Short mmCIF file of C-alpha atoms and ligand atoms in Angstrom, two decimals:
data_model
loop_
_atom_site.label_atom_id
_atom_site.label_comp_id
_atom_site.label_asym_id
_atom_site.label_seq_id
_atom_site.Cartn_x
_atom_site.Cartn_y
_atom_site.Cartn_z
CA MET L 165 -0.94 -19.75 7.05
CA LYS L 166 1.65 -17.13 8.09
CA LYS L 167 0.15 -14.07 9.81
CA MET L 168 0.80 -10.66 8.26
CA PRO L 169 2.72 -8.53 10.82
CA ASP L 170 0.64 -5.55 11.95
CA VAL L 171 3.41 -3.05 11.39
CA GLY L 172 4.92 -3.29 7.95
CA PHE L 173 7.35 -1.09 6.08
CA GLY L 174 6.14 0.81 3.02
CA LEU L 175 8.54 1.09 0.07
CA TRP L 176 6.67 3.79 -1.85
CA LYS L 177 9.05 6.66 -2.69
CA VAL L 178 12.16 4.90 -1.43
CA ASP L 179 14.86 5.62 -4.02
CA SER L 180 16.44 2.58 -5.62
CA ALA L 181 19.83 3.96 -4.63
CA ASP L 182 18.76 3.84 -0.95
CA CYS L 183 16.82 0.57 -0.94
CA GLU L 184 19.52 -1.84 0.14
CA ARG L 185 20.54 0.31 3.12
CA VAL L 186 16.92 1.05 4.02
CA ILE L 187 15.87 -2.61 3.93
CA LEU L 188 18.90 -3.69 5.95
CA ASP L 189 18.24 -0.98 8.56
CA ALA L 190 14.54 -1.89 8.64
CA VAL L 191 15.24 -5.61 9.09
CA LYS L 192 17.75 -4.83 11.85
CA ALA L 193 15.15 -2.57 13.51
CA GLY L 194 12.76 -5.54 13.50
CA TYR L 195 10.57 -5.09 10.40
CA ARG L 196 9.53 -8.34 8.75
CA HIS L 197 6.68 -7.11 6.56
CA PHE L 198 7.59 -5.14 3.42
CA ASP L 199 4.99 -3.50 1.21
CA CYS L 200 6.21 -3.28 -2.39
CA ALA L 201 4.69 -2.58 -5.79
CA ALA L 202 5.77 -2.70 -9.41
CA ASP L 203 4.79 0.95 -9.67
CA TYR L 204 7.25 2.01 -6.96
CA ALA L 205 10.01 1.51 -9.56
CA ASN L 206 12.39 -0.01 -7.02
CA GLU L 207 11.63 -3.74 -6.84
CA GLN L 208 15.04 -4.81 -8.18
CA ALA L 209 16.75 -2.71 -5.53
CA VAL L 210 14.34 -3.98 -2.86
CA GLY L 211 15.25 -7.50 -3.97
CA GLN L 212 18.93 -6.70 -3.44
CA GLY L 213 18.12 -5.43 0.05
CA ILE L 214 16.16 -8.58 0.88
CA LYS L 215 19.00 -10.74 -0.43
CA ALA L 216 21.55 -8.77 1.57
CA ALA L 217 19.48 -9.19 4.75
CA ILE L 218 19.12 -12.93 4.17
CA ASP L 219 22.78 -13.43 3.15
CA ALA L 220 23.92 -11.57 6.28
CA GLY L 221 21.90 -14.03 8.36
CA HIS L 222 19.50 -11.43 9.83
CA VAL L 223 16.41 -13.26 8.53
CA THR L 224 15.26 -16.13 6.35
CA ARG L 225 12.74 -15.80 3.51
CA GLU L 226 10.23 -17.57 5.74
CA ASP L 227 10.59 -14.86 8.40
CA LEU L 228 9.53 -12.23 5.89
CA TRP L 229 6.13 -11.14 4.63
CA ILE L 230 6.46 -9.62 1.16
CA THR L 231 3.56 -7.90 -0.57
CA SER L 232 3.57 -6.63 -4.14
CA LYS L 233 0.91 -5.15 -6.40
CA LEU L 234 -0.40 -5.64 -9.93
CA TRP L 235 -0.14 -2.40 -11.89
CA ASN L 236 -3.13 -0.96 -13.79
CA THR L 237 -1.74 -1.72 -17.25
CA PHE L 238 -1.59 -5.47 -16.51
CA HIS L 239 -5.25 -6.07 -15.57
CA HIS L 240 -6.09 -8.13 -18.65
CA PRO L 241 -5.94 -11.85 -17.74
CA ASP L 242 -3.32 -12.38 -20.47
CA HIS L 243 -0.91 -10.11 -18.59
CA VAL L 244 -1.47 -10.85 -14.90
CA GLN L 245 0.88 -13.82 -14.63
CA GLY L 246 3.67 -12.07 -16.54
CA ALA L 247 3.36 -9.00 -14.33
CA CYS L 248 3.54 -11.12 -11.20
CA GLN L 249 6.53 -13.06 -12.53
CA LYS L 250 8.30 -9.77 -13.31
CA SER L 251 7.83 -8.63 -9.70
CA LEU L 252 9.04 -12.03 -8.45
CA ASP L 253 12.12 -11.87 -10.68
CA ASP L 254 12.92 -8.30 -9.67
CA LEU L 255 12.45 -9.08 -5.98
CA GLY L 256 14.46 -12.30 -6.36
CA LEU L 257 11.68 -14.38 -4.79
CA GLU L 258 10.01 -17.70 -5.51
CA TYR L 259 6.68 -16.55 -4.12
CA LEU L 260 4.91 -13.50 -2.71
CA ASP L 261 3.04 -13.65 0.58
CA LEU L 262 0.45 -11.28 -0.81
CA TYR L 263 -0.34 -9.86 -4.25
CA LEU L 264 -2.81 -7.00 -4.55
CA ILE L 265 -4.66 -5.30 -7.38
CA HIS L 266 -3.12 -1.82 -6.99
CA PHE L 267 -6.10 0.22 -8.22
CA PRO L 268 -9.56 -0.63 -9.56
CA ILE L 269 -8.45 1.14 -12.73
CA ALA L 270 -7.59 -0.82 -15.89
CA LEU L 271 -5.30 0.99 -18.32
CA GLU L 272 -4.09 0.10 -21.80
CA TYR L 273 -1.37 -2.55 -21.78
CA VAL L 274 2.24 -1.47 -22.13
CA PRO L 275 4.73 -4.33 -22.68
CA VAL L 276 7.48 -4.66 -20.08
CA GLU L 277 10.09 -4.37 -22.86
CA LYS L 278 8.64 -1.03 -23.92
CA ARG L 279 8.58 0.71 -20.53
CA TYR L 280 8.73 -0.50 -16.95
CA PRO L 281 7.09 0.39 -14.73
CA PRO L 282 4.58 1.75 -17.23
CA GLU L 283 3.02 4.29 -14.83
CA TRP L 284 -0.17 6.09 -15.85
CA LEU L 285 0.41 7.42 -19.34
CA LEU L 286 0.20 5.31 -22.50
CA ASP L 287 2.52 7.57 -24.48
CA PRO L 288 4.54 9.86 -22.18
CA GLU L 289 6.74 10.93 -25.11
CA ALA L 290 3.82 12.15 -27.26
CA GLU L 291 3.09 15.83 -27.71
CA THR L 292 -0.16 15.33 -25.78
CA PRO L 293 0.38 12.27 -23.57
CA ARG L 294 -2.78 10.32 -22.74
CA MET L 295 -3.93 8.16 -19.86
CA VAL L 296 -6.07 5.55 -21.65
CA ARG L 297 -8.57 3.25 -19.93
CA ALA L 298 -8.83 -0.41 -20.97
CA PRO L 299 -12.19 -2.23 -20.97
CA VAL L 300 -11.19 -5.02 -18.57
CA PRO L 301 -13.74 -6.15 -15.97
CA LEU L 302 -12.28 -6.46 -12.47
CA ALA L 303 -13.87 -9.92 -12.22
CA ASP L 304 -11.60 -11.12 -15.06
CA THR L 305 -8.55 -9.68 -13.35
CA TRP L 306 -9.54 -11.37 -10.10
CA ALA L 307 -9.91 -14.76 -11.79
CA ALA L 308 -6.35 -14.36 -13.11
CA MET L 309 -5.16 -13.41 -9.60
CA GLU L 310 -6.74 -16.64 -8.31
CA THR L 311 -4.70 -18.59 -10.85
CA LEU L 312 -1.52 -17.16 -9.28
CA VAL L 313 -2.52 -18.80 -5.99
CA ASP L 314 -3.26 -22.07 -7.82
CA LYS L 315 0.25 -21.91 -9.32
CA ALA L 316 1.82 -21.17 -5.91
CA MET L 317 3.33 -17.92 -7.18
CA VAL L 318 1.54 -16.07 -4.38
CA LYS L 319 0.16 -17.27 -1.05
CA GLN L 320 -2.72 -14.81 -0.77
CA ILE L 321 -4.39 -12.19 -2.92
CA GLY L 322 -6.26 -8.97 -2.23
CA VAL L 323 -7.16 -5.52 -3.46
CA CYS L 324 -6.27 -1.88 -2.87
CA ASN L 325 -8.30 1.27 -3.19
CA TYR L 326 -11.65 -0.55 -3.50
CA ASN L 327 -14.75 1.14 -2.14
CA SER L 328 -17.59 -0.72 -0.42
CA GLY L 329 -19.55 -1.26 -3.65
CA LEU L 330 -16.59 -2.92 -5.35
CA LEU L 331 -15.96 -5.04 -2.26
CA HIS L 332 -19.55 -6.36 -2.24
CA ASP L 333 -19.21 -7.15 -5.92
CA LEU L 334 -15.86 -8.94 -5.49
CA MET L 335 -17.23 -11.05 -2.64
CA SER L 336 -20.12 -12.17 -4.85
CA TYR L 337 -17.84 -13.96 -7.32
CA ALA L 338 -14.49 -14.58 -5.64
CA ARG L 339 -13.55 -18.29 -5.67
CA ILE L 340 -10.55 -17.34 -3.51
CA LYS L 341 -11.61 -14.61 -1.11
CA PRO L 342 -9.49 -11.47 -0.79
CA ALA L 343 -7.27 -11.73 2.30
CA VAL L 344 -6.47 -8.02 2.50
CA LEU L 345 -7.93 -4.66 1.51
CA GLN L 346 -5.31 -1.90 1.42
CA ILE L 347 -6.66 1.65 1.68
CA GLU L 348 -5.55 5.09 2.76
CA ALA L 349 -6.48 5.48 6.43
CA HIS L 350 -5.32 7.84 9.20
CA PRO L 351 -7.07 10.04 11.78
CA TYR L 352 -8.15 12.57 9.12
CA LEU L 353 -9.61 9.74 6.96
CA THR L 354 -10.87 7.06 9.33
CA GLN L 355 -12.81 5.02 6.73
CA ASP L 356 -15.06 3.54 9.43
CA ASN L 357 -17.72 2.10 7.10
CA LEU L 358 -15.27 0.47 4.72
CA ILE L 359 -13.18 -1.00 7.56
CA ARG L 360 -16.31 -2.32 9.26
CA LEU L 361 -17.53 -3.89 6.01
CA ALA L 362 -14.15 -5.53 5.38
CA GLY L 363 -14.30 -6.91 8.92
CA ASP L 364 -17.77 -8.33 8.28
CA TYR L 365 -16.37 -10.11 5.24
CA GLY L 366 -13.35 -11.39 7.17
CA ILE L 367 -10.91 -9.26 5.18
CA LYS L 368 -7.90 -7.75 6.97
CA VAL L 369 -7.37 -4.04 6.29
CA THR L 370 -3.94 -2.47 5.76
CA ALA L 371 -3.80 1.30 6.15
CA PHE L 372 -1.44 3.07 3.79
CA SER L 373 -0.20 6.57 4.60
CA PRO L 374 -0.93 5.87 8.28
CA LEU L 375 0.75 9.17 9.15
CA GLY L 376 -1.57 11.03 6.78
CA ALA L 377 -0.17 14.08 5.02
CA LEU L 378 3.46 13.26 5.79
CA SER L 379 3.74 10.96 2.75
CA TYR L 380 2.59 13.73 0.46
CA PHE L 381 4.81 16.70 1.36
CA GLU L 382 7.67 15.60 -0.88
CA ILE L 383 5.37 15.16 -3.91
CA ASP L 384 3.64 18.46 -3.27
CA MET L 385 0.25 16.90 -2.57
CA ALA L 386 0.00 18.20 1.01
CA LYS L 387 1.32 21.09 3.08
CA PRO L 388 2.97 20.99 6.52
CA ALA L 389 -0.21 22.60 7.90
CA ASP L 390 -2.02 19.33 7.01
CA SER L 391 0.17 17.33 9.41
CA ILE L 392 -1.61 15.24 12.01
CA LEU L 393 1.47 15.29 14.24
CA THR L 394 0.90 18.86 15.44
CA GLU L 395 -2.82 18.31 16.18
CA GLU L 396 -3.44 19.15 19.85
CA THR L 397 -5.49 16.02 20.52
CA ILE L 398 -2.52 13.95 19.37
CA THR L 399 0.22 15.91 21.14
CA GLU L 400 -1.69 15.82 24.45
CA ILE L 401 -2.20 12.06 24.27
CA ALA L 402 1.46 11.66 23.30
CA SER L 403 2.63 13.59 26.39
CA ALA L 404 0.28 11.57 28.60
CA HIS L 405 1.97 8.34 27.46
CA GLY L 406 5.52 9.68 27.07
CA LYS L 407 5.33 8.75 23.39
CA THR L 408 5.82 10.75 20.20
CA PRO L 409 2.81 12.02 18.20
CA ALA L 410 3.75 9.61 15.38
CA GLN L 411 3.69 6.67 17.81
CA VAL L 412 0.23 7.68 19.03
CA VAL L 413 -1.14 7.93 15.48
CA LEU L 414 0.38 4.58 14.52
CA LYS L 415 -0.84 2.92 17.73
CA TRP L 416 -4.38 4.14 17.00
CA GLY L 417 -4.10 2.44 13.60
CA VAL L 418 -3.05 -0.89 15.06
CA GLN L 419 -5.38 -0.76 18.07
CA ARG L 420 -8.40 -0.31 15.80
CA GLY L 421 -7.42 -3.53 14.06
CA THR L 422 -5.72 -2.35 10.89
CA ALA L 423 -2.20 -3.23 9.78
CA ILE L 424 -0.08 -0.16 9.02
CA ILE L 425 2.84 0.37 6.65
CA PRO L 426 4.71 3.51 7.69
CA LYS L 427 7.87 4.33 5.78
CA SER L 428 10.94 6.02 7.06
CA SER L 429 14.39 6.30 5.57
CA ASN L 430 15.79 7.17 8.99
CA ALA L 431 16.90 4.33 11.30
CA GLY L 432 15.80 6.23 14.43
CA ARG L 433 12.28 6.81 13.10
CA MET L 434 12.10 3.21 11.86
CA ALA L 435 12.66 2.04 15.44
CA GLU L 436 10.28 4.71 16.81
CA ASN L 437 7.49 3.49 14.53
CA LEU L 438 7.89 -0.10 15.76
CA ALA L 439 8.04 0.83 19.45
CA ILE L 440 4.29 0.98 19.98
CA THR L 441 3.61 -2.30 21.76
CA ASP L 442 4.36 -1.10 25.31
CA PHE L 443 1.30 1.11 25.77
CA ASP L 444 -2.44 1.11 25.07
CA LEU L 445 -4.72 4.00 24.24
CA THR L 446 -7.83 4.28 26.41
CA ASP L 447 -11.28 4.04 24.83
CA ASP L 448 -11.66 7.81 25.28
CA GLN L 449 -8.32 8.46 23.59
CA MET L 450 -9.23 6.14 20.70
CA ALA L 451 -12.55 7.97 20.31
CA ALA L 452 -10.88 11.41 20.49
CA ILE L 453 -8.44 10.45 17.73
CA SER L 454 -11.21 8.95 15.58
CA GLY L 455 -13.12 12.20 16.15
CA LEU L 456 -10.47 14.03 14.10
CA ASN L 457 -11.90 12.44 10.96
CA ALA L 458 -12.38 15.03 8.23
CA ASN L 459 -12.71 12.62 5.28
CA ARG L 460 -9.46 14.16 4.09
CA ARG L 461 -8.05 11.96 1.34
CA PHE L 462 -4.55 12.75 0.08
CA ASN L 463 -4.26 9.98 -2.52
CA ASP L 464 -7.24 10.44 -4.82
CA PRO L 465 -7.15 9.51 -8.54
CA GLY L 466 -10.15 11.82 -8.92
CA VAL L 467 -7.76 14.66 -8.16
CA PHE L 468 -4.27 13.65 -9.24
CA CYS L 469 -5.18 11.94 -12.54
CA GLU L 470 -6.79 15.09 -13.87
CA ALA L 471 -4.01 17.32 -12.58
CA ALA L 472 -1.14 15.14 -13.79
CA PHE L 473 -2.53 13.05 -16.67
CA GLY L 474 -5.40 15.11 -18.05
CA LEU L 475 -8.14 12.53 -17.35
CA PHE L 476 -10.90 13.02 -14.80
CA ASN L 477 -10.91 9.61 -13.19
CA PRO L 478 -12.63 9.48 -9.79
CA ILE L 479 -13.02 6.12 -8.04
CA TYR L 480 -14.44 7.40 -4.75
CA ASP L 481 -17.60 9.49 -4.43
P1 A2P W 745 11.46 10.02 6.77
O1 A2P W 745 11.61 8.96 5.72
O2 A2P W 745 12.43 11.13 6.62
O3 A2P W 745 11.45 9.45 8.17
P2 A2P W 745 3.88 7.31 5.33
O4 A2P W 745 4.32 6.15 6.11
O5 A2P W 745 2.53 7.78 5.74
O6 A2P W 745 4.07 7.11 3.85
O7 A2P W 745 4.81 8.54 5.76
C1 A2P W 745 6.09 8.62 5.41
C2 A2P W 745 6.61 10.01 5.74
O8 A2P W 745 6.58 10.22 7.14
C3 A2P W 745 8.03 10.16 5.33
O9 A2P W 745 8.17 11.47 4.86
C4 A2P W 745 8.83 9.97 6.60
O10 A2P W 745 10.01 10.70 6.56
C5 A2P W 745 7.89 10.49 7.65
N1 A2P W 745 7.98 9.79 8.94
C6 A2P W 745 7.98 8.46 9.12
N2 A2P W 745 8.01 8.16 10.43
C7 A2P W 745 8.02 9.34 11.09
C8 A2P W 745 8.04 9.69 12.47
N3 A2P W 745 8.07 8.76 13.42
N4 A2P W 745 8.04 11.01 12.80
C9 A2P W 745 8.04 11.95 11.83
N5 A2P W 745 8.02 11.69 10.53
C10 A2P W 745 8.00 10.39 10.14
#
């Protein structure tokens, strides 16, 4: 089985208009792992970028690791295969390396022909738009995900945004075990228990938003004062190694055993984020960075669903 590269490239919030250039730059910089999702509303454009990179001879499909994610409105077993096929068609691929359940939140089905991606609201045009839960057990969704592996549409399957209770539950019934758990993790949200539990179960963890608040400035969910890059512990370690603060934060993520999926639209920062293999953090430096943990979560449905969609919908306690 192909190994998932430790440093991937996240496609969340990359504009469709930029995707082809961004993917080409990222492939040229050395990225082989791309983290996509139906909900990012750019999979067709990502597909064009992948095709351009392959047609130009920079990579083959086999060189690449492509992840996508099942959106919340497609959890019912009747809709899982169609949702996966839609991502495959948009990305222009025969198979995904990894397909993840995006959130442990099932929402009312919205047909692809009606609206795509469906996002969170059932009826965004209504006078009072509603986010509407669907009564679909995650076990049923998982069984449908397993069928995608059986049909060779995806090589491996996994989950995102699960807590430890949901992970225990999933492991109790999974015929095909989850290969990957994708969660928010950075020095302000170290997630030690969940990462340790995943390790005990043999599940690889991918950290999204590995640079913490930086992902959230542009969507007004964090302020520059929340940045990890100006934290003294980080800047001192960065000077000691002749590296940038971002490189130190990303190295900490990889050195603790998680994969990371930083995103940058800038070719220089793309290269910077990959150039973290020529130094190691000491045990003391690792511990000092982990000591910054403040359980500070930026991507929390318990906060943003109520603020944006009028439904109190926590999934973490
Ligand atoms: P930009 O695209 O302009 O480089 P995350 O990976 O956590 O989602 O963070 C993405 C955010 O971090 C983007 O706003 C990106 O901006 C910024 N970013 C990515 N790499 C770096 C870096 N090495 N130094 C500073 N900012 C970075």
